[in-house]
PDB file of C-alpha atoms and ligand atoms in Angstrom:
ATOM      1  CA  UNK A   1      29.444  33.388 -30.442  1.00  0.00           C
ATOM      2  CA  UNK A   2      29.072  34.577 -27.198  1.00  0.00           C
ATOM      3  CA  UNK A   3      25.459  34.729 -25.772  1.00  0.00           C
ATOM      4  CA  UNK A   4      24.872  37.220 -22.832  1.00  0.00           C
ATOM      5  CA  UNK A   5      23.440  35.738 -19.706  1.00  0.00           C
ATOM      6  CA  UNK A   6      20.494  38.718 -19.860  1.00  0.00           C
ATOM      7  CA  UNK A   7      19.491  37.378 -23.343  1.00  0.00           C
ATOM      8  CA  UNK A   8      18.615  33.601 -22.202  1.00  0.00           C
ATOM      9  CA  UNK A   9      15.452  32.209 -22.565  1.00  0.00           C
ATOM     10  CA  UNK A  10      13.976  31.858 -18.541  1.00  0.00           C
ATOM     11  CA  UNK A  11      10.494  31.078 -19.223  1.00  0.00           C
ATOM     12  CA  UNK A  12      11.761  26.939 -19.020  1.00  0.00           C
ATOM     13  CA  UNK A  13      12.485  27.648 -15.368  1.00  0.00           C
ATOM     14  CA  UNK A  14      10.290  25.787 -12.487  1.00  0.00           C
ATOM     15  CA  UNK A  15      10.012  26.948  -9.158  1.00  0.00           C
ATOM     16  CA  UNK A  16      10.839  23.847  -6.570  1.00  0.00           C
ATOM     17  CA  UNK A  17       9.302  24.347  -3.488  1.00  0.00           C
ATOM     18  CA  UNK A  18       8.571  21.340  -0.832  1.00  0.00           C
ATOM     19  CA  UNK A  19       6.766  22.231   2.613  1.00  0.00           C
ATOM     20  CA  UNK A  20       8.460  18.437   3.634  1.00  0.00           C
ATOM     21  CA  UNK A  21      12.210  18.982   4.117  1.00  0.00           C
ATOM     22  CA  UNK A  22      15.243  20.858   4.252  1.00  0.00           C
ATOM     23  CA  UNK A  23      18.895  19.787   4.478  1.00  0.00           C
ATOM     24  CA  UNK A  24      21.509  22.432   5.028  1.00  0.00           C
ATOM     25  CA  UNK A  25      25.576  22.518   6.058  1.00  0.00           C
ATOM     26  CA  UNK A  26      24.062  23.725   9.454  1.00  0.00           C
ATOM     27  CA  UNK A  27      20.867  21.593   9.713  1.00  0.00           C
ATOM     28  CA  UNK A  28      18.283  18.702   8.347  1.00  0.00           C
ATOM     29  CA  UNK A  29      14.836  20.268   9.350  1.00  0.00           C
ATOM     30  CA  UNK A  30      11.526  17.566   8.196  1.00  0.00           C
ATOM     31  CA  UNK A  31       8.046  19.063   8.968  1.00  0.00           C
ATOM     32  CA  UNK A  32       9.804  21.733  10.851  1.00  0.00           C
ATOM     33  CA  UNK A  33      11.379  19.679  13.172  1.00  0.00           C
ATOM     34  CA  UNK A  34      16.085  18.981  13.441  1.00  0.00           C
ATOM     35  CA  UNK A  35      16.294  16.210  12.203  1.00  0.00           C
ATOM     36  CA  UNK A  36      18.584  15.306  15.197  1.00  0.00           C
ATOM     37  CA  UNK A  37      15.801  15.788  17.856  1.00  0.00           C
ATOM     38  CA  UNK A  38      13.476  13.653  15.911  1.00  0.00           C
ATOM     39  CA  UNK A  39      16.293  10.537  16.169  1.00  0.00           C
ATOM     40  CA  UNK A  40      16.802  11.032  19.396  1.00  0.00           C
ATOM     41  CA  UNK A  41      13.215  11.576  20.761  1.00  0.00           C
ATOM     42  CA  UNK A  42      11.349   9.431  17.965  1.00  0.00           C
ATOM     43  CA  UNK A  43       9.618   6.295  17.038  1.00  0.00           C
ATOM     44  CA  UNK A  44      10.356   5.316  13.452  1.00  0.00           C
ATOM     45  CA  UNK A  45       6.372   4.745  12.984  1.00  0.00           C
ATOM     46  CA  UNK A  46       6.175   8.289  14.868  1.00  0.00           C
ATOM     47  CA  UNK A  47       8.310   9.844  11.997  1.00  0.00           C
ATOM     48  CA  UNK A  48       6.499   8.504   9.248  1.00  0.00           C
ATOM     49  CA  UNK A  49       3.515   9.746  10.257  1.00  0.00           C
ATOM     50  CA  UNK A  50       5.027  13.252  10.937  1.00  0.00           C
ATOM     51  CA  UNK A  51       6.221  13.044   7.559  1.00  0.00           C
ATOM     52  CA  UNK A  52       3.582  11.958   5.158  1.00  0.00           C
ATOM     53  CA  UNK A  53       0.764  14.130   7.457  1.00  0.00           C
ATOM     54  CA  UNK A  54       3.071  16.768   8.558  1.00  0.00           C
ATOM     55  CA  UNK A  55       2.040  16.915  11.955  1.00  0.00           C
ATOM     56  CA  UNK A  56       2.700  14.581  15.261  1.00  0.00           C
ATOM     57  CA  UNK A  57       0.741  11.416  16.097  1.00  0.00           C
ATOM     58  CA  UNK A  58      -0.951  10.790  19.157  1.00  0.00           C
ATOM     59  CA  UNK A  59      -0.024   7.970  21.327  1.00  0.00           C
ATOM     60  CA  UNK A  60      -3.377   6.302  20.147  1.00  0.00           C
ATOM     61  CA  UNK A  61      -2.584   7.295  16.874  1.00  0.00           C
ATOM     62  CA  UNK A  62       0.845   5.937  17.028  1.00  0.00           C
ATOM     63  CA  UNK A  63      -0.154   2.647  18.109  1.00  0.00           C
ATOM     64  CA  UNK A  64      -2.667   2.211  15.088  1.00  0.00           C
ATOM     65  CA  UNK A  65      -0.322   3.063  12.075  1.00  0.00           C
ATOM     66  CA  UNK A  66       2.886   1.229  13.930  1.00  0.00           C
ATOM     67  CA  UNK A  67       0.065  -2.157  13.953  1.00  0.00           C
ATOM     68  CA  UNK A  68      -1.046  -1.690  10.206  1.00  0.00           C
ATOM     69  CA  UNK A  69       3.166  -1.332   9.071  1.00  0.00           C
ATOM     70  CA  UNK A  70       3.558  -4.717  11.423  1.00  0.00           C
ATOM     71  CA  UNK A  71       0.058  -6.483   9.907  1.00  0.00           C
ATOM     72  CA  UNK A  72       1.431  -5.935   5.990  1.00  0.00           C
ATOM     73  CA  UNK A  73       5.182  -6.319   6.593  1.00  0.00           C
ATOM     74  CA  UNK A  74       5.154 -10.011   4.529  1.00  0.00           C
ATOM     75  CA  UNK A  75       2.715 -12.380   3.385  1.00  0.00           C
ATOM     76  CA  UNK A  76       4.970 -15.822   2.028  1.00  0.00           C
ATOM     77  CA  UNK A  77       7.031 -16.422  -0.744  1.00  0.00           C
ATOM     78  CA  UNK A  78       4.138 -17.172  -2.553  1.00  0.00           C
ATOM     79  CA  UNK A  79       3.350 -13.717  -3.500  1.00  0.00           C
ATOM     80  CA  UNK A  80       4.247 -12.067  -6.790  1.00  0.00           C
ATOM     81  CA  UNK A  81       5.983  -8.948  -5.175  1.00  0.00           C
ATOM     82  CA  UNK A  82       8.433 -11.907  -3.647  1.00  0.00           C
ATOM     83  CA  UNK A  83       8.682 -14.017  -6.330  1.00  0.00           C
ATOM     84  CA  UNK A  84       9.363 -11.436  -8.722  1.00  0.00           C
ATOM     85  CA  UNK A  85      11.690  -9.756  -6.248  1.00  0.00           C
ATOM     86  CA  UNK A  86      13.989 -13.530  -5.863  1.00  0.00           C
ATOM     87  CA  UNK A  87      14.095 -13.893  -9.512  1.00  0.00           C
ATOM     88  CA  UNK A  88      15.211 -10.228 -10.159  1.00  0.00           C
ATOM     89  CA  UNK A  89      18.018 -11.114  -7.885  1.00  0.00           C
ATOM     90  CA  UNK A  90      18.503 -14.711  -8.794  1.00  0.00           C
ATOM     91  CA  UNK A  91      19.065 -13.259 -12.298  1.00  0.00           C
ATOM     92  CA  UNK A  92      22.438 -11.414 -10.944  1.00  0.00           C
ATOM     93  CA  UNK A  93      20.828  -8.031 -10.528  1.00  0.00           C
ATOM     94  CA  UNK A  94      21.930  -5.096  -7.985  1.00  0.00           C
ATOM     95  CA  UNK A  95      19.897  -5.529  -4.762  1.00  0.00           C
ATOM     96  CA  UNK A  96      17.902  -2.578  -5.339  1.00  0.00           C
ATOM     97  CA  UNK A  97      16.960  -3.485  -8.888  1.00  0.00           C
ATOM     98  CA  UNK A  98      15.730  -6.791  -7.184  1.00  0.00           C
ATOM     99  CA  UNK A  99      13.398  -4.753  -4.717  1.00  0.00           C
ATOM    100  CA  UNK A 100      12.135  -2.299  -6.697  1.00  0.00           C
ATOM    101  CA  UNK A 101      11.311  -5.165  -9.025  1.00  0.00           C
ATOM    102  CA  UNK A 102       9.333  -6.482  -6.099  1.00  0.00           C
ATOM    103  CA  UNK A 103       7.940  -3.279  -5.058  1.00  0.00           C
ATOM    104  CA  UNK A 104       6.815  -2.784  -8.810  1.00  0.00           C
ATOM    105  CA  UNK A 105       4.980  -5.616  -9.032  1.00  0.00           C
ATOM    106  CA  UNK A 106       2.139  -4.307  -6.246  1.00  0.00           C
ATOM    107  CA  UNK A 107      -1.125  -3.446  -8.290  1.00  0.00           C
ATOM    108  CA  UNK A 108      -5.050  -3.803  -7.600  1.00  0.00           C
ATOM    109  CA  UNK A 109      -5.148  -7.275  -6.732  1.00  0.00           C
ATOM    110  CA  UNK A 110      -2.472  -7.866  -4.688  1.00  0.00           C
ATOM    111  CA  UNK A 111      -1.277  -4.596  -2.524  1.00  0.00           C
ATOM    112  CA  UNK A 112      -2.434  -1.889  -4.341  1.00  0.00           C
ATOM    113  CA  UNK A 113      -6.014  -2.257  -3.929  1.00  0.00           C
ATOM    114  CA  UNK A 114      -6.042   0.808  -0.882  1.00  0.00           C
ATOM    115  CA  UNK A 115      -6.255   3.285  -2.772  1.00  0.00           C
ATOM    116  CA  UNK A 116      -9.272   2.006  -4.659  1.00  0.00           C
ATOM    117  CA  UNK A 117     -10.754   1.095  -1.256  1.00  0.00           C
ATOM    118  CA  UNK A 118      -9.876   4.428   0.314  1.00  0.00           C
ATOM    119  CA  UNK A 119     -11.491   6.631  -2.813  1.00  0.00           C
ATOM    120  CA  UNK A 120     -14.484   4.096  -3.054  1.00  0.00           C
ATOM    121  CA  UNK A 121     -15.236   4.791   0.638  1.00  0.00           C
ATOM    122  CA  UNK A 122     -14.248   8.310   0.548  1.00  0.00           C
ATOM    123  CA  UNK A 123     -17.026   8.583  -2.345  1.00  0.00           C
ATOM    124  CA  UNK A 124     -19.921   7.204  -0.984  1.00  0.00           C
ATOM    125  CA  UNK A 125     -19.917   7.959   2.934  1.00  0.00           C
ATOM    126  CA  UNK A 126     -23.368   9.929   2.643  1.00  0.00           C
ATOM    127  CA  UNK A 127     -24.554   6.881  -0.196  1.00  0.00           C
ATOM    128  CA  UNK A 128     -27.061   4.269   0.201  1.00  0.00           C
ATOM    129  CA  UNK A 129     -24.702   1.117   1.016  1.00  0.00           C
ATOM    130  CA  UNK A 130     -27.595  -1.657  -0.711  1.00  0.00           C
ATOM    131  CA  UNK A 131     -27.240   0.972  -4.083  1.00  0.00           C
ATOM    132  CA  UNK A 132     -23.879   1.296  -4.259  1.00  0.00           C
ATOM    133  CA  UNK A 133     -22.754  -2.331  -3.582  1.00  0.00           C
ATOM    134  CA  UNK A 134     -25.725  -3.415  -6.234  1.00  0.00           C
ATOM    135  CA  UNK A 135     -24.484  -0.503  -8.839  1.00  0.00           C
ATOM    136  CA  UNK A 136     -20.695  -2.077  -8.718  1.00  0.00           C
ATOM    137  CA  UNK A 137     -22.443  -5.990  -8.795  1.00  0.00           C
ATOM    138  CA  UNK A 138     -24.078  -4.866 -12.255  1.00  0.00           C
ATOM    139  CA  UNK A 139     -21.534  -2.824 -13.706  1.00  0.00           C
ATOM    140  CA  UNK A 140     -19.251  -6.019 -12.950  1.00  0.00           C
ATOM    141  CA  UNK A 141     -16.690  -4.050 -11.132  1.00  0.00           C
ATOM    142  CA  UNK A 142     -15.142  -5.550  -8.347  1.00  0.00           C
ATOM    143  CA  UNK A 143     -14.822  -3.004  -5.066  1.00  0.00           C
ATOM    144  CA  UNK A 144     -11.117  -2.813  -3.871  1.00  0.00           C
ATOM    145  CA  UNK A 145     -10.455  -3.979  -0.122  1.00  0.00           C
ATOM    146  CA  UNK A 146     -13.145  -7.177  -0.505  1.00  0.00           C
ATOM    147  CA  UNK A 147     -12.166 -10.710  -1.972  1.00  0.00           C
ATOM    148  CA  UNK A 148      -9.181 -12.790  -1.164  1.00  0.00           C
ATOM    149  CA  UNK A 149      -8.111 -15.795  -2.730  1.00  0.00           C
ATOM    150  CA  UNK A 150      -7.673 -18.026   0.250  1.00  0.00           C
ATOM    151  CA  UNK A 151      -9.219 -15.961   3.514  1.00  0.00           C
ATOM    152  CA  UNK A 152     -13.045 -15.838   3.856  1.00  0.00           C
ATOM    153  CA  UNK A 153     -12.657 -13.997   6.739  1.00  0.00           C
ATOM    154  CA  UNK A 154      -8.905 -11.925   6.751  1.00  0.00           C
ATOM    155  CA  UNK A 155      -7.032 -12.137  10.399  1.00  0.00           C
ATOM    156  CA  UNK A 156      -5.456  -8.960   9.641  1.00  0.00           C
ATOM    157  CA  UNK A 157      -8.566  -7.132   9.189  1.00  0.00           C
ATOM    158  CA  UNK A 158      -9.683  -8.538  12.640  1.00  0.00           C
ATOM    159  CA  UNK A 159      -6.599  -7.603  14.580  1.00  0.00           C
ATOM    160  CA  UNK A 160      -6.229  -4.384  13.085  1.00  0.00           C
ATOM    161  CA  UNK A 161     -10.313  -3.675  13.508  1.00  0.00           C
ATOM    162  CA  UNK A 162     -10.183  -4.527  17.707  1.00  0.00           C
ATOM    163  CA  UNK A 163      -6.736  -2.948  17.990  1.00  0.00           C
ATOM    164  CA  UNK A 164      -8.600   0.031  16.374  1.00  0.00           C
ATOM    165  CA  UNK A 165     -11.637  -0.030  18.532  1.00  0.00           C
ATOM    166  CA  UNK A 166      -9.241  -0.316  21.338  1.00  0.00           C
ATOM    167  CA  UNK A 167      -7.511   2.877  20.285  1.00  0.00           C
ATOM    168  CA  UNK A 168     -10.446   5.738  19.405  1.00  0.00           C
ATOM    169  CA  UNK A 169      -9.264   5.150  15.748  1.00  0.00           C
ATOM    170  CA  UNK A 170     -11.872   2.932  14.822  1.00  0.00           C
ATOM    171  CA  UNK A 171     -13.961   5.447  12.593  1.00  0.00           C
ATOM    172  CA  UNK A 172     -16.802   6.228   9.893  1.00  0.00           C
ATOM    173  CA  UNK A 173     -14.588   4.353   7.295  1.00  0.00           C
ATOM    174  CA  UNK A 174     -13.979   1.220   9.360  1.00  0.00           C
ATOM    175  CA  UNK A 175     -17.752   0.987   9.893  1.00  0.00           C
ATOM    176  CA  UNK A 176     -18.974   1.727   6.230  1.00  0.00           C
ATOM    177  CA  UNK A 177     -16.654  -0.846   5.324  1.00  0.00           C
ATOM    178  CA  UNK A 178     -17.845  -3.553   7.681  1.00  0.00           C
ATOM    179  CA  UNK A 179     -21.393  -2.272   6.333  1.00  0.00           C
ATOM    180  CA  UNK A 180     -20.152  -3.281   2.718  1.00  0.00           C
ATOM    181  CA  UNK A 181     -18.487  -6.607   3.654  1.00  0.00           C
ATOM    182  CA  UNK A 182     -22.401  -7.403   4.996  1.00  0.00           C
ATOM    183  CA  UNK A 183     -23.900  -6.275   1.985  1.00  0.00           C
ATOM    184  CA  UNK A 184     -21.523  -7.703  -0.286  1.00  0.00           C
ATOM    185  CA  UNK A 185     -22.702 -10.988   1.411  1.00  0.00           C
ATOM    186  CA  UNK A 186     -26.300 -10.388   1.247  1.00  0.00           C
ATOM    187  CA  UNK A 187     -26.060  -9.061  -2.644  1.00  0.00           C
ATOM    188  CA  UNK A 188     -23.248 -12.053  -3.824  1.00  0.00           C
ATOM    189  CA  UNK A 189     -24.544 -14.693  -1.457  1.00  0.00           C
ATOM    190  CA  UNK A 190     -20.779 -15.459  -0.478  1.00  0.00           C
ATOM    191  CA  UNK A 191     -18.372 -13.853   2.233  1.00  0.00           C
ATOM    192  CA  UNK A 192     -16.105 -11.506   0.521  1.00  0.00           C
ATOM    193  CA  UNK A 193     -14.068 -10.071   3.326  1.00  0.00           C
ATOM    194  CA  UNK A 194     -11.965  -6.806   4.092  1.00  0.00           C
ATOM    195  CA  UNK A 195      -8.882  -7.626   2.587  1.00  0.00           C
ATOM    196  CA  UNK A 196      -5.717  -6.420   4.691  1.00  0.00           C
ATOM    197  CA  UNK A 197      -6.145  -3.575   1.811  1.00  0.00           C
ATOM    198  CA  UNK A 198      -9.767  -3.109   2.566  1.00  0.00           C
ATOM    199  CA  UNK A 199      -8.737  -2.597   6.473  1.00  0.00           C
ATOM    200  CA  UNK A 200      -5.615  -0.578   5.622  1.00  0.00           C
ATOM    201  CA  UNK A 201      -7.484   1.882   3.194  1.00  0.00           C
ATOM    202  CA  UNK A 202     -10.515   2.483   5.617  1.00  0.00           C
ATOM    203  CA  UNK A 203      -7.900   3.126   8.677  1.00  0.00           C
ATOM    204  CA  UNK A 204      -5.874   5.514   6.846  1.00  0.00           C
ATOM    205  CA  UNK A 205      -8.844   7.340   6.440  1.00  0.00           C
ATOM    206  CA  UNK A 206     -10.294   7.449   9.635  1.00  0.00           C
ATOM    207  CA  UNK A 207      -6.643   8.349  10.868  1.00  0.00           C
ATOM    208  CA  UNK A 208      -7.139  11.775   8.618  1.00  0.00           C
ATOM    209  CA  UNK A 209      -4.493  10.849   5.901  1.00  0.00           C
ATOM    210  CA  UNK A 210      -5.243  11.927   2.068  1.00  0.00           C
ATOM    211  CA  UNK A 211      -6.635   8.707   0.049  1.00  0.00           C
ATOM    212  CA  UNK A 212      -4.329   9.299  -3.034  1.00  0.00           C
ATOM    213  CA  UNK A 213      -1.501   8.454  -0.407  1.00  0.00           C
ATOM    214  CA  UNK A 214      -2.990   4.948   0.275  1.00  0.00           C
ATOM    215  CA  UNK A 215      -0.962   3.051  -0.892  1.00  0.00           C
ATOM    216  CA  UNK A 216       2.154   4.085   0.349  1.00  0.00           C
ATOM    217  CA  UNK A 217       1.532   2.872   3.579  1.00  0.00           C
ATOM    218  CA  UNK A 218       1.653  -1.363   2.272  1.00  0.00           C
ATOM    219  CA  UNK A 219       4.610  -0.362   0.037  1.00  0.00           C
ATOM    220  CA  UNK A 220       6.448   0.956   3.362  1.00  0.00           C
ATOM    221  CA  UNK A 221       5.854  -1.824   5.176  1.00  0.00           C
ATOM    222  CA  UNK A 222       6.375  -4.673   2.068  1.00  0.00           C
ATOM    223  CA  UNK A 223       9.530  -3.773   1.366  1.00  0.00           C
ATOM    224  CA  UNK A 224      10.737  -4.869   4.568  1.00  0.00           C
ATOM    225  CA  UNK A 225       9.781  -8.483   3.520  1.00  0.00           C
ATOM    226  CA  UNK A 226      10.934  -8.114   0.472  1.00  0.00           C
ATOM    227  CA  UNK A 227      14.289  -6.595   1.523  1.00  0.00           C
ATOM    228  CA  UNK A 228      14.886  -9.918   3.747  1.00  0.00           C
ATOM    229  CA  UNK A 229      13.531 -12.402   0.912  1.00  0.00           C
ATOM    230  CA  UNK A 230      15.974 -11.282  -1.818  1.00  0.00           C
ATOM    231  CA  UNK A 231      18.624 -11.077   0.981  1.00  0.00           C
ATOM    232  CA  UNK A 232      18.376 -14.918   1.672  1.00  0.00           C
ATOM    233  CA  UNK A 233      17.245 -15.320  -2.291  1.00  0.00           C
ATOM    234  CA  UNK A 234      21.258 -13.907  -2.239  1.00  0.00           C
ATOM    235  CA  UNK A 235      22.747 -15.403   0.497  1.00  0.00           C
ATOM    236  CA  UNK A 236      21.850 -19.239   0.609  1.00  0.00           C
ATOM    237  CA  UNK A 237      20.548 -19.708  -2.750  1.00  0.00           C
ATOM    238  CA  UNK A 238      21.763 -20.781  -6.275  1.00  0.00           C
ATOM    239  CA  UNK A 239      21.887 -18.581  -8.838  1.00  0.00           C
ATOM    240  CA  UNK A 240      19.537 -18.350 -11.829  1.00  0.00           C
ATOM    241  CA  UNK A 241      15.699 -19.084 -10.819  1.00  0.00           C
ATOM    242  CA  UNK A 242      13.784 -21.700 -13.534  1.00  0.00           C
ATOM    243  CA  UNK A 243      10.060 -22.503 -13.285  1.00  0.00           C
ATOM    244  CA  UNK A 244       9.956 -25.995 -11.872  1.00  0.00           C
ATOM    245  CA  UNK A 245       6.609 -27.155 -13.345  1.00  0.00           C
ATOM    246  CA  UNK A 246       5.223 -25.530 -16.430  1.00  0.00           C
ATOM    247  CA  UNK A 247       3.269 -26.652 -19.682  1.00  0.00           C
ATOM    248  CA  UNK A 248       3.886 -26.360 -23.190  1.00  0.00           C
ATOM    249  CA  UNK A 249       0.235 -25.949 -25.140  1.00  0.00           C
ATOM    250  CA  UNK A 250       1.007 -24.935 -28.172  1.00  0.00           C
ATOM    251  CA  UNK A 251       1.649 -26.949 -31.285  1.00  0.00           C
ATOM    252  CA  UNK A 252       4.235 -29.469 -32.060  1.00  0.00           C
ATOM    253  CA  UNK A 253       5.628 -31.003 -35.228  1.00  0.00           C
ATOM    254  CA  UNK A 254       4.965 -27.601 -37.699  1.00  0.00           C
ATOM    255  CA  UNK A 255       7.482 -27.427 -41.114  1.00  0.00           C
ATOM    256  CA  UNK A 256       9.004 -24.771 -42.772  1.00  0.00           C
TER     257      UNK A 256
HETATM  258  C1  LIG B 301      -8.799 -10.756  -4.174  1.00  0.00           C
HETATM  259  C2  LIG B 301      -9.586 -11.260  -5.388  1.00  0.00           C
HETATM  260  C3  LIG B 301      -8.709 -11.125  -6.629  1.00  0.00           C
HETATM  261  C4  LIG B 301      -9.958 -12.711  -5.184  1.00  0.00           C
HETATM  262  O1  LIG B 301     -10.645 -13.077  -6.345  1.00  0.00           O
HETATM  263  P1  LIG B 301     -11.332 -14.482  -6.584  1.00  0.00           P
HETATM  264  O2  LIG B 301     -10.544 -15.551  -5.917  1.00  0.00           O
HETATM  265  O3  LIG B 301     -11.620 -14.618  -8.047  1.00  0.00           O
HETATM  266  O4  LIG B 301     -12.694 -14.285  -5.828  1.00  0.00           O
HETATM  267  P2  LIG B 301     -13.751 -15.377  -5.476  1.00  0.00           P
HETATM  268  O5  LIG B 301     -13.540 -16.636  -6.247  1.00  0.00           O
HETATM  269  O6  LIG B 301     -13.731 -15.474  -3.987  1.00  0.00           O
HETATM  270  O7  LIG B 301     -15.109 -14.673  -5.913  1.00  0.00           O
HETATM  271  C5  LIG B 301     -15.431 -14.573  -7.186  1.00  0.00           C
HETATM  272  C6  LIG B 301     -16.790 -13.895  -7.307  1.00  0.00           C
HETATM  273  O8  LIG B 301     -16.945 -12.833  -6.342  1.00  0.00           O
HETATM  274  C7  LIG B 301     -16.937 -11.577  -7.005  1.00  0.00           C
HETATM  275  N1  LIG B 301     -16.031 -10.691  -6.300  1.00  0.00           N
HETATM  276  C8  LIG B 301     -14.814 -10.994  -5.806  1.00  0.00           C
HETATM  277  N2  LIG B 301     -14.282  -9.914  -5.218  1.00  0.00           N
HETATM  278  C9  LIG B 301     -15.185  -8.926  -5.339  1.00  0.00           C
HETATM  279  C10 LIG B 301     -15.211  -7.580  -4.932  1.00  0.00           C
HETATM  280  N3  LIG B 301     -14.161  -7.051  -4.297  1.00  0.00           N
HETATM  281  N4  LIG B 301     -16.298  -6.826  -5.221  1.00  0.00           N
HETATM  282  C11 LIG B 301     -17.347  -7.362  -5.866  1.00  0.00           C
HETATM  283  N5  LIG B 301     -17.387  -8.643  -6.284  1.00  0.00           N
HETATM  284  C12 LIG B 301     -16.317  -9.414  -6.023  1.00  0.00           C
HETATM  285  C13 LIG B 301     -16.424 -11.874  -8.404  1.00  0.00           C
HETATM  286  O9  LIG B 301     -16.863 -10.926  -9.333  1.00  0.00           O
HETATM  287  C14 LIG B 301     -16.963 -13.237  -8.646  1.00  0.00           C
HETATM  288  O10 LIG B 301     -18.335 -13.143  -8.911  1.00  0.00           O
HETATM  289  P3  LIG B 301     -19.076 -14.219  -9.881  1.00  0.00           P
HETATM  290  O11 LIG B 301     -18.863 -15.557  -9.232  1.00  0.00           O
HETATM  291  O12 LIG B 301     -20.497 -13.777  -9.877  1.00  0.00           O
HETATM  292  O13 LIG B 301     -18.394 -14.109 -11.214  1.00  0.00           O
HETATM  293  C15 LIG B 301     -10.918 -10.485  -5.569  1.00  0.00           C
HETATM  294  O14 LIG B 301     -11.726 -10.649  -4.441  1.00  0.00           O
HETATM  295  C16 LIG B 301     -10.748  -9.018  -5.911  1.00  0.00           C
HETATM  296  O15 LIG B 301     -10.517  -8.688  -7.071  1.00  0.00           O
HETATM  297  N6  LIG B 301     -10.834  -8.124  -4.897  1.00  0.00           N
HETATM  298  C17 LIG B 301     -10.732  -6.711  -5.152  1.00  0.00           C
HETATM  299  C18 LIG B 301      -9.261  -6.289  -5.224  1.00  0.00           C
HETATM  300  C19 LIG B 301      -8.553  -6.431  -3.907  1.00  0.00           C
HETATM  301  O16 LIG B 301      -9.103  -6.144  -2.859  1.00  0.00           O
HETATM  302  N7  LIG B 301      -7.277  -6.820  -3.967  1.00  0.00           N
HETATM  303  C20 LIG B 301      -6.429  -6.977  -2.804  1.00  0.00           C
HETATM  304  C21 LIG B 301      -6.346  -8.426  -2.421  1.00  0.00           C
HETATM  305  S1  LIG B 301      -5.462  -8.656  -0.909  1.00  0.00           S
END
């Protein structure tokens, strides 16, 4: 049986729209702009920024997300995203697979904390900062962009903070959270530091980009570490990745 195009169901149908990019036979346009002109006449860090915010950086503006990509870009092959990342490719996996596994690994307390950071300081710019850090104290709930396991004081933050302050782009979120990280101190009686998160998530705010896009801005610059650990994890190491000390604890000696 034959069914007549007219008589198809078209309610199923979604509209795709996208105000970010267009690629044609004639022409690539992102945010408006040929694609072409933008390689020519752009900074890489220039282009993201026109791409995620849709609209050019300033020079100032420039310098401060180009110095946050550089800050995050890798961290030691200590890190889970790296570790996870060699073994993926020790294991024989596509290089991709091996980065992605890396990339995957990023969560609340290691990478992904800016978003948390971002929202929590989004939230309470008009708050009491003594309430709010006391609130999260008694609920037990730790406040992303504070802590790290071996800074009490994070060099990151500090570059990033005077290179800020150097550039105008040191804003109401930088400040709240250097109000917090004094707080946090009073309240805890122990340093608990912006955390390269911390930093990253009040920037991004005080550079006007949307909170829920936090993130994005580690995993950008990450994957560039992780990119050249699983290359040399490929390229001058043996295949197949055991742990080299680990404990049995469980019981010995059971029969059947
Ligand atoms: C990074 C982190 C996991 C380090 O944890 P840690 O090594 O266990 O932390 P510390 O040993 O220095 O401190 C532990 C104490 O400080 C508190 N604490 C740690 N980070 C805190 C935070 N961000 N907000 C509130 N309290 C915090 C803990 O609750 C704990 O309190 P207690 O001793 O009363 O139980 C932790 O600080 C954290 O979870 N930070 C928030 C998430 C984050 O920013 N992740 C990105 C890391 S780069």
């Amino acid at each position: 049986m034959t069914v007549k195009k007219s008589e198809l169901k078209t309610e199923w149908k979604t509209e795709w729209k996208t105000e970010i990019s267009k690629a044609s036979k004639d022409e690539t346009i992102i945010r408006g702009y040929n694609l072409e002109e933008l390689t020519n006449k752009l900074t890489f860090t220039e282009t993201i920024f026109l791409t995620l915010k849709g609209e050019l950086p300033t020079e100032q503006q420039t310098k401060m997300l180009n110095a946050i990509f550089v800050s995050s870009i890798d961290h030691g092959i200590e890190v889970s995203s790296v570790t996870v990342a060699r073994c993926t490719m020790a294991a024989g996996n596509q290089f991709n697979s091996a980065v992605a596994a890396g990339i995957g690994t990023l969560g609340k307390y290691h990478g992904g904390a800016i978003e948390d950071c971002a929202k929590f300081l989004e939230q309470n710019i008009n708050e009491n900062i003594e309430k709010i850090v006391k609130q999260s104290i008694e609920n037990k709930k730790r406040i992303g962009g504070f802590g790290h396991k071996i800074y009490t004081t994070d060099p990151r933050t500090q570059t990033l903070f005077e290179i800020a302050k150097q550039n105008n782009c040191f804003g109401k979120y930088c400040k709240l959270a250097e109000n917090i990280e004094l707080e946090l101190e009073k309240q805890k009686g122990k340093k608990l530091c912006i955390n390269i998160d911390g930093a990253i998530g009040a920037l991004i705010l005080d550079l006007g980009f949307d909170s829920t896009l936090a993130n994005a801005f580690f995993i950008i610059s990450r994957t560039v570490g992780i990119c050249a650990h699983v290359h040399e994890e490929k390229t001058k190491e043996k295949l197949v990745r055991r742990l080299s000390e680990s404990e049995y604890i469980g019981e010995t000696g059971k029969k059947l």
